[in-house]
PDB file of C-alpha atoms in Angstrom:
ATOM      1  CA  MET J   1       0.000   0.000   0.000  1.00  0.00           C
ATOM      2  CA  ALA J   2       1.192   3.526  -0.788  1.00  0.00           C
ATOM      3  CA  ARG J   3       2.347   5.636   2.141  1.00  0.00           C
ATOM      4  CA  VAL J   4       0.898   8.907   3.437  1.00  0.00           C
ATOM      5  CA  LEU J   5       3.145  11.825   4.352  1.00  0.00           C
ATOM      6  CA  CYS J   6       1.448  14.349   6.593  1.00  0.00           C
ATOM      7  CA  PHE J   7       3.640  17.483   6.490  1.00  0.00           C
ATOM      8  CA  GLY J   8       2.220  19.736   9.153  1.00  0.00           C
ATOM      9  CA  SER J   9       2.009  21.307  12.568  1.00  0.00           C
ATOM     10  CA  MET J  10       2.552  19.914  16.038  1.00  0.00           C
ATOM     11  CA  ASN J  11       1.276  21.915  19.014  1.00  0.00           C
ATOM     12  CA  ILE J  12       0.956  21.839  22.756  1.00  0.00           C
ATOM     13  CA  ASP J  13      -2.719  22.610  23.440  1.00  0.00           C
ATOM     14  CA  TYR J  14      -3.723  24.463  26.620  1.00  0.00           C
ATOM     15  CA  THR J  15      -7.459  23.780  26.918  1.00  0.00           C
ATOM     16  CA  TYR J  16      -9.499  25.872  29.344  1.00  0.00           C
ATOM     17  CA  LYS J  17     -13.012  24.694  30.266  1.00  0.00           C
ATOM     18  CA  VAL J  18     -15.199  27.819  30.518  1.00  0.00           C
ATOM     19  CA  ARG J  19     -18.914  28.546  30.885  1.00  0.00           C
ATOM     20  CA  HIS J  20     -18.787  30.952  27.938  1.00  0.00           C
ATOM     21  CA  PHE J  21     -16.135  32.426  25.635  1.00  0.00           C
ATOM     22  CA  VAL J  22     -14.382  35.460  27.077  1.00  0.00           C
ATOM     23  CA  LYS J  23     -15.614  38.816  25.728  1.00  0.00           C
ATOM     24  CA  LYS J  24     -13.712  42.024  25.050  1.00  0.00           C
ATOM     25  CA  GLY J  25     -12.549  43.560  28.333  1.00  0.00           C
ATOM     26  CA  GLU J  26     -13.814  40.582  30.351  1.00  0.00           C
ATOM     27  CA  THR J  27     -11.902  38.405  32.786  1.00  0.00           C
ATOM     28  CA  ILE J  28     -13.402  35.013  33.580  1.00  0.00           C
ATOM     29  CA  SER J  29     -12.371  32.019  35.645  1.00  0.00           C
ATOM     30  CA  ALA J  30     -11.814  28.658  33.985  1.00  0.00           C
ATOM     31  CA  ASP J  31     -13.289  25.555  35.562  1.00  0.00           C
ATOM     32  CA  SER J  32     -10.244  23.520  34.538  1.00  0.00           C
ATOM     33  CA  LEU J  33      -7.033  23.508  32.509  1.00  0.00           C
ATOM     34  CA  ARG J  34      -5.860  20.431  30.652  1.00  0.00           C
ATOM     35  CA  ILE J  35      -2.758  20.135  28.463  1.00  0.00           C
ATOM     36  CA  PHE J  36      -2.998  17.995  25.345  1.00  0.00           C
ATOM     37  CA  SER J  37      -0.987  17.287  22.232  1.00  0.00           C
ATOM     38  CA  GLY J  38      -2.439  18.939  19.135  1.00  0.00           C
ATOM     39  CA  GLY J  39      -1.811  20.786  15.891  1.00  0.00           C
ATOM     40  CA  LYS J  40      -3.635  19.917  12.696  1.00  0.00           C
ATOM     41  CA  GLY J  41      -0.644  18.013  11.316  1.00  0.00           C
ATOM     42  CA  LEU J  42      -0.305  15.861  14.416  1.00  0.00           C
ATOM     43  CA  ASN J  43      -4.066  15.311  14.686  1.00  0.00           C
ATOM     44  CA  GLN J  44      -4.464  14.307  11.049  1.00  0.00           C
ATOM     45  CA  ALA J  45      -1.404  12.045  11.164  1.00  0.00           C
ATOM     46  CA  ILE J  46      -2.832  10.194  14.167  1.00  0.00           C
ATOM     47  CA  ALA J  47      -6.239   9.959  12.485  1.00  0.00           C
ATOM     48  CA  LEU J  48      -4.648   8.628   9.288  1.00  0.00           C
ATOM     49  CA  SER J  49      -2.709   6.004  11.209  1.00  0.00           C
ATOM     50  CA  ARG J  50      -5.702   4.974  13.321  1.00  0.00           C
ATOM     51  CA  ALA J  51      -7.728   4.675  10.115  1.00  0.00           C
ATOM     52  CA  GLY J  52      -5.239   2.066   8.898  1.00  0.00           C
ATOM     53  CA  ALA J  53      -2.933   4.081   6.608  1.00  0.00           C
ATOM     54  CA  GLU J  54       0.861   3.750   6.706  1.00  0.00           C
ATOM     55  CA  THR J  55       1.588   7.268   7.942  1.00  0.00           C
ATOM     56  CA  CYS J  56       4.675   9.469   8.328  1.00  0.00           C
ATOM     57  CA  LEU J  57       4.701  12.941   9.878  1.00  0.00           C
ATOM     58  CA  ALA J  58       7.155  15.693   8.964  1.00  0.00           C
ATOM     59  CA  GLY J  59       7.538  19.081  10.624  1.00  0.00           C
ATOM     60  CA  CYS J  60       9.353  20.849  13.447  1.00  0.00           C
ATOM     61  CA  ILE J  61       9.065  20.997  17.232  1.00  0.00           C
ATOM     62  CA  GLY J  62      11.119  22.525  20.016  1.00  0.00           C
ATOM     63  CA  GLU J  63      12.756  20.530  22.769  1.00  0.00           C
ATOM     64  CA  ASP J  64       9.740  21.262  24.960  1.00  0.00           C
ATOM     65  CA  GLY J  65       7.611  19.149  22.605  1.00  0.00           C
ATOM     66  CA  LEU J  66       9.438  15.828  22.765  1.00  0.00           C
ATOM     67  CA  PHE J  67       6.449  14.209  24.486  1.00  0.00           C
ATOM     68  CA  LEU J  68       4.482  14.766  21.260  1.00  0.00           C
ATOM     69  CA  LEU J  69       6.735  12.253  19.487  1.00  0.00           C
ATOM     70  CA  LYS J  70       5.927   9.581  22.057  1.00  0.00           C
ATOM     71  CA  GLU J  71       2.199  10.038  21.507  1.00  0.00           C
ATOM     72  CA  LEU J  72       2.601   9.907  17.733  1.00  0.00           C
ATOM     73  CA  GLU J  73       4.699   6.761  17.903  1.00  0.00           C
ATOM     74  CA  ALA J  74       2.170   5.144  20.245  1.00  0.00           C
ATOM     75  CA  ALA J  75      -0.446   5.786  17.545  1.00  0.00           C
ATOM     76  CA  GLY J  76       1.731   4.057  14.936  1.00  0.00           C
ATOM     77  CA  VAL J  77       2.981   7.205  13.168  1.00  0.00           C
ATOM     78  CA  ASP J  78       6.547   7.233  11.780  1.00  0.00           C
ATOM     79  CA  THR J  79       8.199  10.358  13.302  1.00  0.00           C
ATOM     80  CA  GLY J  80      11.565   9.935  11.578  1.00  0.00           C
ATOM     81  CA  TYR J  81      10.983  13.060   9.483  1.00  0.00           C
ATOM     82  CA  VAL J  82      10.336  15.396  12.457  1.00  0.00           C
ATOM     83  CA  CYS J  83      13.094  17.951  13.216  1.00  0.00           C
ATOM     84  CA  VAL J  84      13.723  18.890  16.864  1.00  0.00           C
ATOM     85  CA  LEU J  85      15.026  22.472  17.131  1.00  0.00           C
ATOM     86  CA  GLY J  86      16.930  23.841  20.103  1.00  0.00           C
ATOM     87  CA  ASP J  87      16.341  27.549  19.530  1.00  0.00           C
ATOM     88  CA  VAL J  88      12.552  27.810  19.243  1.00  0.00           C
ATOM     89  CA  ARG J  89       9.550  26.662  21.247  1.00  0.00           C
ATOM     90  CA  THR J  90       7.010  24.145  20.007  1.00  0.00           C
ATOM     91  CA  GLY J  91       3.874  25.651  18.500  1.00  0.00           C
ATOM     92  CA  SER J  92       1.005  26.090  20.952  1.00  0.00           C
ATOM     93  CA  ALA J  93      -2.709  26.776  21.116  1.00  0.00           C
ATOM     94  CA  VAL J  94      -4.880  28.397  23.757  1.00  0.00           C
ATOM     95  CA  ILE J  95      -8.323  26.779  23.509  1.00  0.00           C
ATOM     96  CA  GLN J  96     -11.529  27.858  25.223  1.00  0.00           C
ATOM     97  CA  ASN J  97     -14.022  24.980  25.447  1.00  0.00           C
ATOM     98  CA  ASP J  98     -17.487  26.183  26.494  1.00  0.00           C
ATOM     99  CA  ALA J  99     -20.473  24.496  28.111  1.00  0.00           C
ATOM    100  CA  GLU J 100     -21.899  23.533  24.708  1.00  0.00           C
ATOM    101  CA  GLY J 101     -18.684  21.792  23.660  1.00  0.00           C
ATOM    102  CA  ASP J 102     -17.715  24.480  21.132  1.00  0.00           C
ATOM    103  CA  ASN J 103     -14.228  25.966  20.908  1.00  0.00           C
ATOM    104  CA  CYS J 104     -12.378  29.143  20.053  1.00  0.00           C
ATOM    105  CA  ILE J 105      -8.627  28.949  19.520  1.00  0.00           C
ATOM    106  CA  ILE J 106      -5.542  31.209  19.496  1.00  0.00           C
ATOM    107  CA  LEU J 107      -2.545  29.720  17.685  1.00  0.00           C
ATOM    108  CA  TYR J 108       1.165  30.447  18.156  1.00  0.00           C
ATOM    109  CA  GLY J 109       3.194  29.043  15.267  1.00  0.00           C
ATOM    110  CA  GLY J 110       6.549  28.586  17.020  1.00  0.00           C
ATOM    111  CA  ALA J 111       8.601  25.766  15.479  1.00  0.00           C
ATOM    112  CA  ASN J 112       5.850  25.106  12.932  1.00  0.00           C
ATOM    113  CA  ARG J 113       7.038  28.227  11.105  1.00  0.00           C
ATOM    114  CA  ALA J 114      10.665  27.071  10.993  1.00  0.00           C
ATOM    115  CA  VAL J 115      10.328  24.564   8.110  1.00  0.00           C
ATOM    116  CA  THR J 116      13.010  25.111   5.456  1.00  0.00           C
ATOM    117  CA  ARG J 117      13.119  24.194   1.778  1.00  0.00           C
ATOM    118  CA  GLU J 118      16.153  22.036   2.516  1.00  0.00           C
ATOM    119  CA  GLN J 119      14.129  20.072   5.061  1.00  0.00           C
ATOM    120  CA  ALA J 120      11.266  19.730   2.584  1.00  0.00           C
ATOM    121  CA  ASP J 121      13.595  18.374  -0.110  1.00  0.00           C
ATOM    122  CA  THR J 122      15.145  15.878   2.313  1.00  0.00           C
ATOM    123  CA  VAL J 123      11.744  14.644   3.463  1.00  0.00           C
ATOM    124  CA  LEU J 124      10.167  14.377   0.021  1.00  0.00           C
ATOM    125  CA  ALA J 125      13.165  12.436  -1.311  1.00  0.00           C
ATOM    126  CA  GLY J 126      11.888   9.509   0.742  1.00  0.00           C
ATOM    127  CA  PHE J 127       8.581   9.324  -1.166  1.00  0.00           C
ATOM    128  CA  GLN J 128       7.578   8.382  -4.676  1.00  0.00           C
ATOM    129  CA  ARG J 129       4.847   8.457  -7.295  1.00  0.00           C
ATOM    130  CA  GLY J 130       1.582   7.174  -5.882  1.00  0.00           C
ATOM    131  CA  ASP J 131       2.330   8.190  -2.297  1.00  0.00           C
ATOM    132  CA  CYS J 132       0.001  10.767  -0.754  1.00  0.00           C
ATOM    133  CA  LEU J 133       0.902  14.164   0.757  1.00  0.00           C
ATOM    134  CA  VAL J 134      -1.540  15.697   3.263  1.00  0.00           C
ATOM    135  CA  LEU J 135      -1.135  19.402   4.084  1.00  0.00           C
ATOM    136  CA  GLN J 136      -2.895  21.973   6.246  1.00  0.00           C
ATOM    137  CA  ASN J 137      -2.055  25.693   6.634  1.00  0.00           C
ATOM    138  CA  GLU J 138      -0.167  25.842   9.924  1.00  0.00           C
ATOM    139  CA  ILE J 139       3.408  25.587   8.600  1.00  0.00           C
ATOM    140  CA  ASN J 140       5.481  27.699   6.227  1.00  0.00           C
ATOM    141  CA  GLU J 141       6.841  26.822   2.757  1.00  0.00           C
ATOM    142  CA  ILE J 142       3.591  25.145   1.690  1.00  0.00           C
ATOM    143  CA  PRO J 143       3.704  26.398  -1.943  1.00  0.00           C
ATOM    144  CA  TYR J 144       7.218  24.958  -2.299  1.00  0.00           C
ATOM    145  CA  ILE J 145       6.200  21.642  -0.729  1.00  0.00           C
ATOM    146  CA  ILE J 146       3.183  21.353  -3.075  1.00  0.00           C
ATOM    147  CA  ARG J 147       5.311  21.974  -6.180  1.00  0.00           C
ATOM    148  CA  ARG J 148       8.022  19.517  -5.156  1.00  0.00           C
ATOM    149  CA  ALA J 149       5.468  16.823  -4.282  1.00  0.00           C
ATOM    150  CA  TYR J 150       3.741  17.334  -7.636  1.00  0.00           C
ATOM    151  CA  GLU J 151       7.074  16.930  -9.422  1.00  0.00           C
ATOM    152  CA  ARG J 152       7.557  13.607  -7.641  1.00  0.00           C
ATOM    153  CA  GLY J 153       4.147  12.369  -8.752  1.00  0.00           C
ATOM    154  CA  MET J 154       2.645  12.371  -5.275  1.00  0.00           C
ATOM    155  CA  ARG J 155      -1.087  12.835  -4.734  1.00  0.00           C
ATOM    156  CA  VAL J 156      -1.611  16.179  -2.950  1.00  0.00           C
ATOM    157  CA  VAL J 157      -4.394  16.693  -0.400  1.00  0.00           C
ATOM    158  CA  LEU J 158      -4.911  20.206   1.010  1.00  0.00           C
ATOM    159  CA  ASN J 159      -6.974  21.216   4.017  1.00  0.00           C
ATOM    160  CA  PRO J 160      -6.404  25.029   3.928  1.00  0.00           C
ATOM    161  CA  SER J 161      -7.091  25.619   7.603  1.00  0.00           C
ATOM    162  CA  PRO J 162      -6.720  28.187   9.012  1.00  0.00           C
ATOM    163  CA  MET J 163      -7.760  29.841   5.746  1.00  0.00           C
ATOM    164  CA  GLU J 164      -5.826  33.004   4.862  1.00  0.00           C
ATOM    165  CA  VAL J 165      -5.624  35.160   1.751  1.00  0.00           C
ATOM    166  CA  SER J 166      -2.134  33.739   1.101  1.00  0.00           C
ATOM    167  CA  VAL J 167      -3.728  30.393   0.200  1.00  0.00           C
ATOM    168  CA  LEU J 168      -5.049  31.965  -3.009  1.00  0.00           C
ATOM    169  CA  SER J 169      -1.442  32.316  -4.210  1.00  0.00           C
ATOM    170  CA  PHE J 170      -0.640  28.629  -3.605  1.00  0.00           C
ATOM    171  CA  PRO J 171      -0.190  26.457  -6.738  1.00  0.00           C
ATOM    172  CA  LEU J 172      -3.715  25.085  -6.276  1.00  0.00           C
ATOM    173  CA  GLU J 173      -3.725  23.566  -9.754  1.00  0.00           C
ATOM    174  CA  TYR J 174      -1.437  20.852  -8.336  1.00  0.00           C
ATOM    175  CA  VAL J 175      -3.879  19.889  -5.573  1.00  0.00           C
ATOM    176  CA  ASP J 176      -5.691  16.592  -6.192  1.00  0.00           C
ATOM    177  CA  CYS J 177      -8.100  16.788  -3.252  1.00  0.00           C
ATOM    178  CA  PHE J 178      -9.473  19.665  -1.171  1.00  0.00           C
ATOM    179  CA  MET J 179     -10.895  19.116   2.342  1.00  0.00           C
ATOM    180  CA  LEU J 180     -13.037  22.201   3.110  1.00  0.00           C
ATOM    181  CA  ASN J 181     -15.763  23.588   5.324  1.00  0.00           C
ATOM    182  CA  ARG J 182     -18.308  26.185   4.158  1.00  0.00           C
ATOM    183  CA  VAL J 183     -16.284  29.221   5.283  1.00  0.00           C
ATOM    184  CA  GLU J 184     -13.064  27.962   3.689  1.00  0.00           C
ATOM    185  CA  SER J 185     -14.976  27.196   0.489  1.00  0.00           C
ATOM    186  CA  ALA J 186     -16.341  30.744   0.283  1.00  0.00           C
ATOM    187  CA  GLN J 187     -12.891  32.230   0.858  1.00  0.00           C
ATOM    188  CA  LEU J 188     -11.335  29.927  -1.718  1.00  0.00           C
ATOM    189  CA  LEU J 189     -13.991  31.045  -4.207  1.00  0.00           C
ATOM    190  CA  GLU J 190     -13.336  34.681  -3.170  1.00  0.00           C
ATOM    191  CA  ILE J 191     -16.970  35.168  -2.191  1.00  0.00           C
ATOM    192  CA  GLU J 192     -17.094  38.298  -0.037  1.00  0.00           C
ATOM    193  CA  ASN J 193     -20.524  37.740   1.489  1.00  0.00           C
ATOM    194  CA  GLU J 194     -22.067  34.599   2.955  1.00  0.00           C
ATOM    195  CA  PRO J 195     -21.511  31.431   0.878  1.00  0.00           C
ATOM    196  CA  PRO J 196     -24.543  30.171  -1.049  1.00  0.00           C
ATOM    197  CA  ALA J 197     -27.127  28.593   1.218  1.00  0.00           C
ATOM    198  CA  ALA J 198     -27.567  25.610  -1.108  1.00  0.00           C
ATOM    199  CA  GLU J 199     -24.702  23.114  -0.874  1.00  0.00           C
ATOM    200  CA  ALA J 200     -25.308  22.098  -4.480  1.00  0.00           C
ATOM    201  CA  GLU J 201     -24.616  25.646  -5.635  1.00  0.00           C
ATOM    202  CA  LEU J 202     -21.468  25.850  -3.546  1.00  0.00           C
ATOM    203  CA  MET J 203     -20.214  22.471  -4.767  1.00  0.00           C
ATOM    204  CA  ALA J 204     -20.922  23.403  -8.370  1.00  0.00           C
ATOM    205  CA  ALA J 205     -18.850  26.581  -8.007  1.00  0.00           C
ATOM    206  CA  LEU J 206     -15.970  24.656  -6.458  1.00  0.00           C
ATOM    207  CA  GLY J 207     -16.151  22.001  -9.183  1.00  0.00           C
ATOM    208  CA  GLU J 208     -16.043  24.676 -11.856  1.00  0.00           C
ATOM    209  CA  LYS J 209     -12.994  26.365 -10.326  1.00  0.00           C
ATOM    210  CA  PHE J 210     -11.121  23.087  -9.646  1.00  0.00           C
ATOM    211  CA  PRO J 211     -12.426  20.673 -12.301  1.00  0.00           C
ATOM    212  CA  ALA J 212      -9.559  18.171 -11.969  1.00  0.00           C
ATOM    213  CA  ALA J 213      -9.739  17.898  -8.175  1.00  0.00           C
ATOM    214  CA  GLU J 214     -11.823  15.938  -5.697  1.00  0.00           C
ATOM    215  CA  ILE J 215     -13.640  18.207  -3.249  1.00  0.00           C
ATOM    216  CA  ILE J 216     -14.973  17.182   0.148  1.00  0.00           C
ATOM    217  CA  LEU J 217     -17.170  19.730   1.904  1.00  0.00           C
ATOM    218  CA  THR J 218     -17.977  19.315   5.597  1.00  0.00           C
ATOM    219  CA  LEU J 219     -21.314  20.845   6.564  1.00  0.00           C
ATOM    220  CA  GLY J 220     -21.573  20.437  10.318  1.00  0.00           C
ATOM    221  CA  GLU J 221     -25.078  19.413  11.331  1.00  0.00           C
ATOM    222  CA  ARG J 222     -25.947  18.738   7.673  1.00  0.00           C
ATOM    223  CA  GLY J 223     -23.222  16.146   7.193  1.00  0.00           C
ATOM    224  CA  SER J 224     -20.788  16.311   4.279  1.00  0.00           C
ATOM    225  CA  ALA J 225     -20.639  16.183   0.500  1.00  0.00           C
ATOM    226  CA  TYR J 226     -18.197  14.995  -2.175  1.00  0.00           C
ATOM    227  CA  ILE J 227     -17.727  15.873  -5.830  1.00  0.00           C
ATOM    228  CA  GLY J 228     -15.085  14.496  -8.168  1.00  0.00           C
ATOM    229  CA  GLY J 229     -14.650  12.515 -11.354  1.00  0.00           C
ATOM    230  CA  GLY J 230     -18.295  12.971 -12.280  1.00  0.00           C
ATOM    231  CA  GLU J 231     -19.424  11.472  -8.950  1.00  0.00           C
ATOM    232  CA  THR J 232     -21.435  13.293  -6.273  1.00  0.00           C
ATOM    233  CA  VAL J 233     -21.966  11.812  -2.803  1.00  0.00           C
ATOM    234  CA  ARG J 234     -23.985  13.189   0.104  1.00  0.00           C
ATOM    235  CA  GLN J 235     -23.222  11.855   3.577  1.00  0.00           C
ATOM    236  CA  ARG J 236     -25.553  12.174   6.546  1.00  0.00           C
ATOM    237  CA  PRO J 237     -24.100  13.096   9.953  1.00  0.00           C
ATOM    238  CA  TYR J 238     -24.077  10.826  12.996  1.00  0.00           C
ATOM    239  CA  HIS J 239     -25.258  12.607  16.144  1.00  0.00           C
ATOM    240  CA  ILE J 240     -23.674  11.762  19.486  1.00  0.00           C
ATOM    241  CA  LYS J 241     -23.617  13.938  22.627  1.00  0.00           C
ATOM    242  CA  THR J 242     -20.894  16.566  22.154  1.00  0.00           C
ATOM    243  CA  VAL J 243     -18.172  17.100  24.741  1.00  0.00           C
ATOM    244  CA  ASP J 244     -15.416  18.758  22.660  1.00  0.00           C
ATOM    245  CA  THR J 245     -15.318  19.408  18.900  1.00  0.00           C
ATOM    246  CA  THR J 246     -11.605  20.314  18.706  1.00  0.00           C
ATOM    247  CA  ALA J 247     -10.398  17.468  16.457  1.00  0.00           C
ATOM    248  CA  ALA J 248     -13.604  16.512  14.659  1.00  0.00           C
ATOM    249  CA  GLY J 249     -12.542  18.010  11.319  1.00  0.00           C
ATOM    250  CA  ASP J 250      -9.068  16.493  11.519  1.00  0.00           C
ATOM    251  CA  THR J 251     -10.567  13.117  12.372  1.00  0.00           C
ATOM    252  CA  PHE J 252     -12.863  13.335   9.343  1.00  0.00           C
ATOM    253  CA  THR J 253      -9.924  14.208   7.076  1.00  0.00           C
ATOM    254  CA  GLY J 254      -7.714  11.402   8.398  1.00  0.00           C
ATOM    255  CA  PHE J 255     -10.380   8.724   8.185  1.00  0.00           C
ATOM    256  CA  PHE J 256     -11.558   9.760   4.719  1.00  0.00           C
ATOM    257  CA  ILE J 257      -8.040   9.781   3.233  1.00  0.00           C
ATOM    258  CA  GLY J 258      -7.026   6.727   5.271  1.00  0.00           C
ATOM    259  CA  GLY J 259     -10.088   4.865   4.071  1.00  0.00           C
ATOM    260  CA  ARG J 260      -9.393   5.729   0.457  1.00  0.00           C
ATOM    261  CA  MET J 261      -5.758   4.615   0.869  1.00  0.00           C
ATOM    262  CA  ARG J 262      -7.058   1.235   2.076  1.00  0.00           C
ATOM    263  CA  GLY J 263      -9.184   0.890  -1.053  1.00  0.00           C
ATOM    264  CA  LEU J 264     -12.601   1.981   0.226  1.00  0.00           C
ATOM    265  CA  SER J 265     -15.001   3.534  -2.263  1.00  0.00           C
ATOM    266  CA  VAL J 266     -15.889   7.214  -1.879  1.00  0.00           C
ATOM    267  CA  PRO J 267     -19.272   6.466  -0.222  1.00  0.00           C
ATOM    268  CA  GLU J 268     -17.628   3.958   2.135  1.00  0.00           C
ATOM    269  CA  ALA J 269     -14.843   6.398   3.071  1.00  0.00           C
ATOM    270  CA  MET J 270     -17.323   9.261   3.576  1.00  0.00           C
ATOM    271  CA  ASP J 271     -19.442   7.106   5.882  1.00  0.00           C
ATOM    272  CA  LEU J 272     -16.406   5.926   7.856  1.00  0.00           C
ATOM    273  CA  ALA J 273     -15.116   9.499   8.224  1.00  0.00           C
ATOM    274  CA  SER J 274     -18.499  10.736   9.414  1.00  0.00           C
ATOM    275  CA  LYS J 275     -18.711   7.997  12.041  1.00  0.00           C
ATOM    276  CA  ALA J 276     -15.158   8.623  13.270  1.00  0.00           C
ATOM    277  CA  ALA J 277     -15.698  12.396  13.496  1.00  0.00           C
ATOM    278  CA  ALA J 278     -18.916  11.868  15.456  1.00  0.00           C
ATOM    279  CA  LEU J 279     -17.184   9.548  17.901  1.00  0.00           C
ATOM    280  CA  SER J 280     -14.296  12.011  18.363  1.00  0.00           C
ATOM    281  CA  VAL J 281     -16.523  14.724  19.873  1.00  0.00           C
ATOM    282  CA  THR J 282     -17.464  12.478  22.802  1.00  0.00           C
ATOM    283  CA  LYS J 283     -14.048  12.968  24.454  1.00  0.00           C
ATOM    284  CA  PRO J 284     -12.074  16.071  25.509  1.00  0.00           C
ATOM    285  CA  GLY J 285      -8.846  17.174  23.851  1.00  0.00           C
ATOM    286  CA  ALA J 286      -7.564  16.989  20.299  1.00  0.00           C
ATOM    287  CA  SER J 287      -5.522  13.891  19.495  1.00  0.00           C
ATOM    288  CA  PRO J 288      -6.680  11.925  22.596  1.00  0.00           C
ATOM    289  CA  SER J 289     -10.240  12.087  21.239  1.00  0.00           C
ATOM    290  CA  ILE J 290      -9.414  10.496  17.858  1.00  0.00           C
ATOM    291  CA  PRO J 291     -10.795   6.933  17.819  1.00  0.00           C
ATOM    292  CA  THR J 292      -9.173   3.852  16.341  1.00  0.00           C
ATOM    293  CA  LEU J 293     -10.705   2.031  13.391  1.00  0.00           C
ATOM    294  CA  ALA J 294     -11.639  -0.814  15.739  1.00  0.00           C
ATOM    295  CA  GLU J 295     -13.426   1.587  18.106  1.00  0.00           C
ATOM    296  CA  VAL J 296     -15.415   3.102  15.244  1.00  0.00           C
ATOM    297  CA  THR J 297     -16.367  -0.327  13.926  1.00  0.00           C
ATOM    298  CA  GLU J 298     -17.401  -1.585  17.356  1.00  0.00           C
ATOM    299  CA  TYR J 299     -19.435   1.501  18.285  1.00  0.00           C
ATOM    300  CA  PHE J 300     -21.435   1.536  15.057  1.00  0.00           C
ATOM    301  CA  SER J 301     -21.824  -2.216  14.677  1.00  0.00           C
TER     302      SER J 301
END
């Protein structure tokens, strides 16, 4: 089976349990503070591995983040491509988790912004045509990494989160698969107002702009949708009591791509990803909430 390279961020997450999100000028007390491993790269790598894909993670951490490697390795992720830097702190996130289970997040890039082109070349030299590259938008040098992966014949998957205007200057024509939510879709389409209410209209616009790519659109309470290669798939959501939504999107991405790497059809992979994402919100934290394939299968059997 082809391998997956997740080239992305690794963070230390400081998660504060609060009754409501802090407002401008307000000081509130947190009910608890828990420290978790996180970062979209780390989360998606763990999800990919737990979904059954042979997964490697590349990126940078500081010496304060060595415990992240242990958690990745325990999840079956190859960490041989991670650089440990002595002069910069590991990326971090301050997360408010409210009574409804929703989150708001402040990111500090730290070592995630220390990726070099030399590192990218060294990492990508270990992969070949048919392997898959999964990227988010929490590290630097992404345009260079996309181009070099394309030259090597790798399949490129992009989840442009957090979405910024700089993403529009990425070589998006080399992206084989986009993992998007409604807001990211609107920004990618350069829609200034609210995105179209009808998912079909939004998907049609994305398909017209990126005709050669697969597009997966996550729709929250309305499930998810897929368009690509003349195929359209709608996936219903699975509703389970929400505790923390931090890693739900990353879980969906990892299980969809991981499922496809294992040979599942698009409808099968969409269904698996939806189930895994639903199960992930039942536990607190980012990567600790990501279920294994066996747990998903058992819960929904």
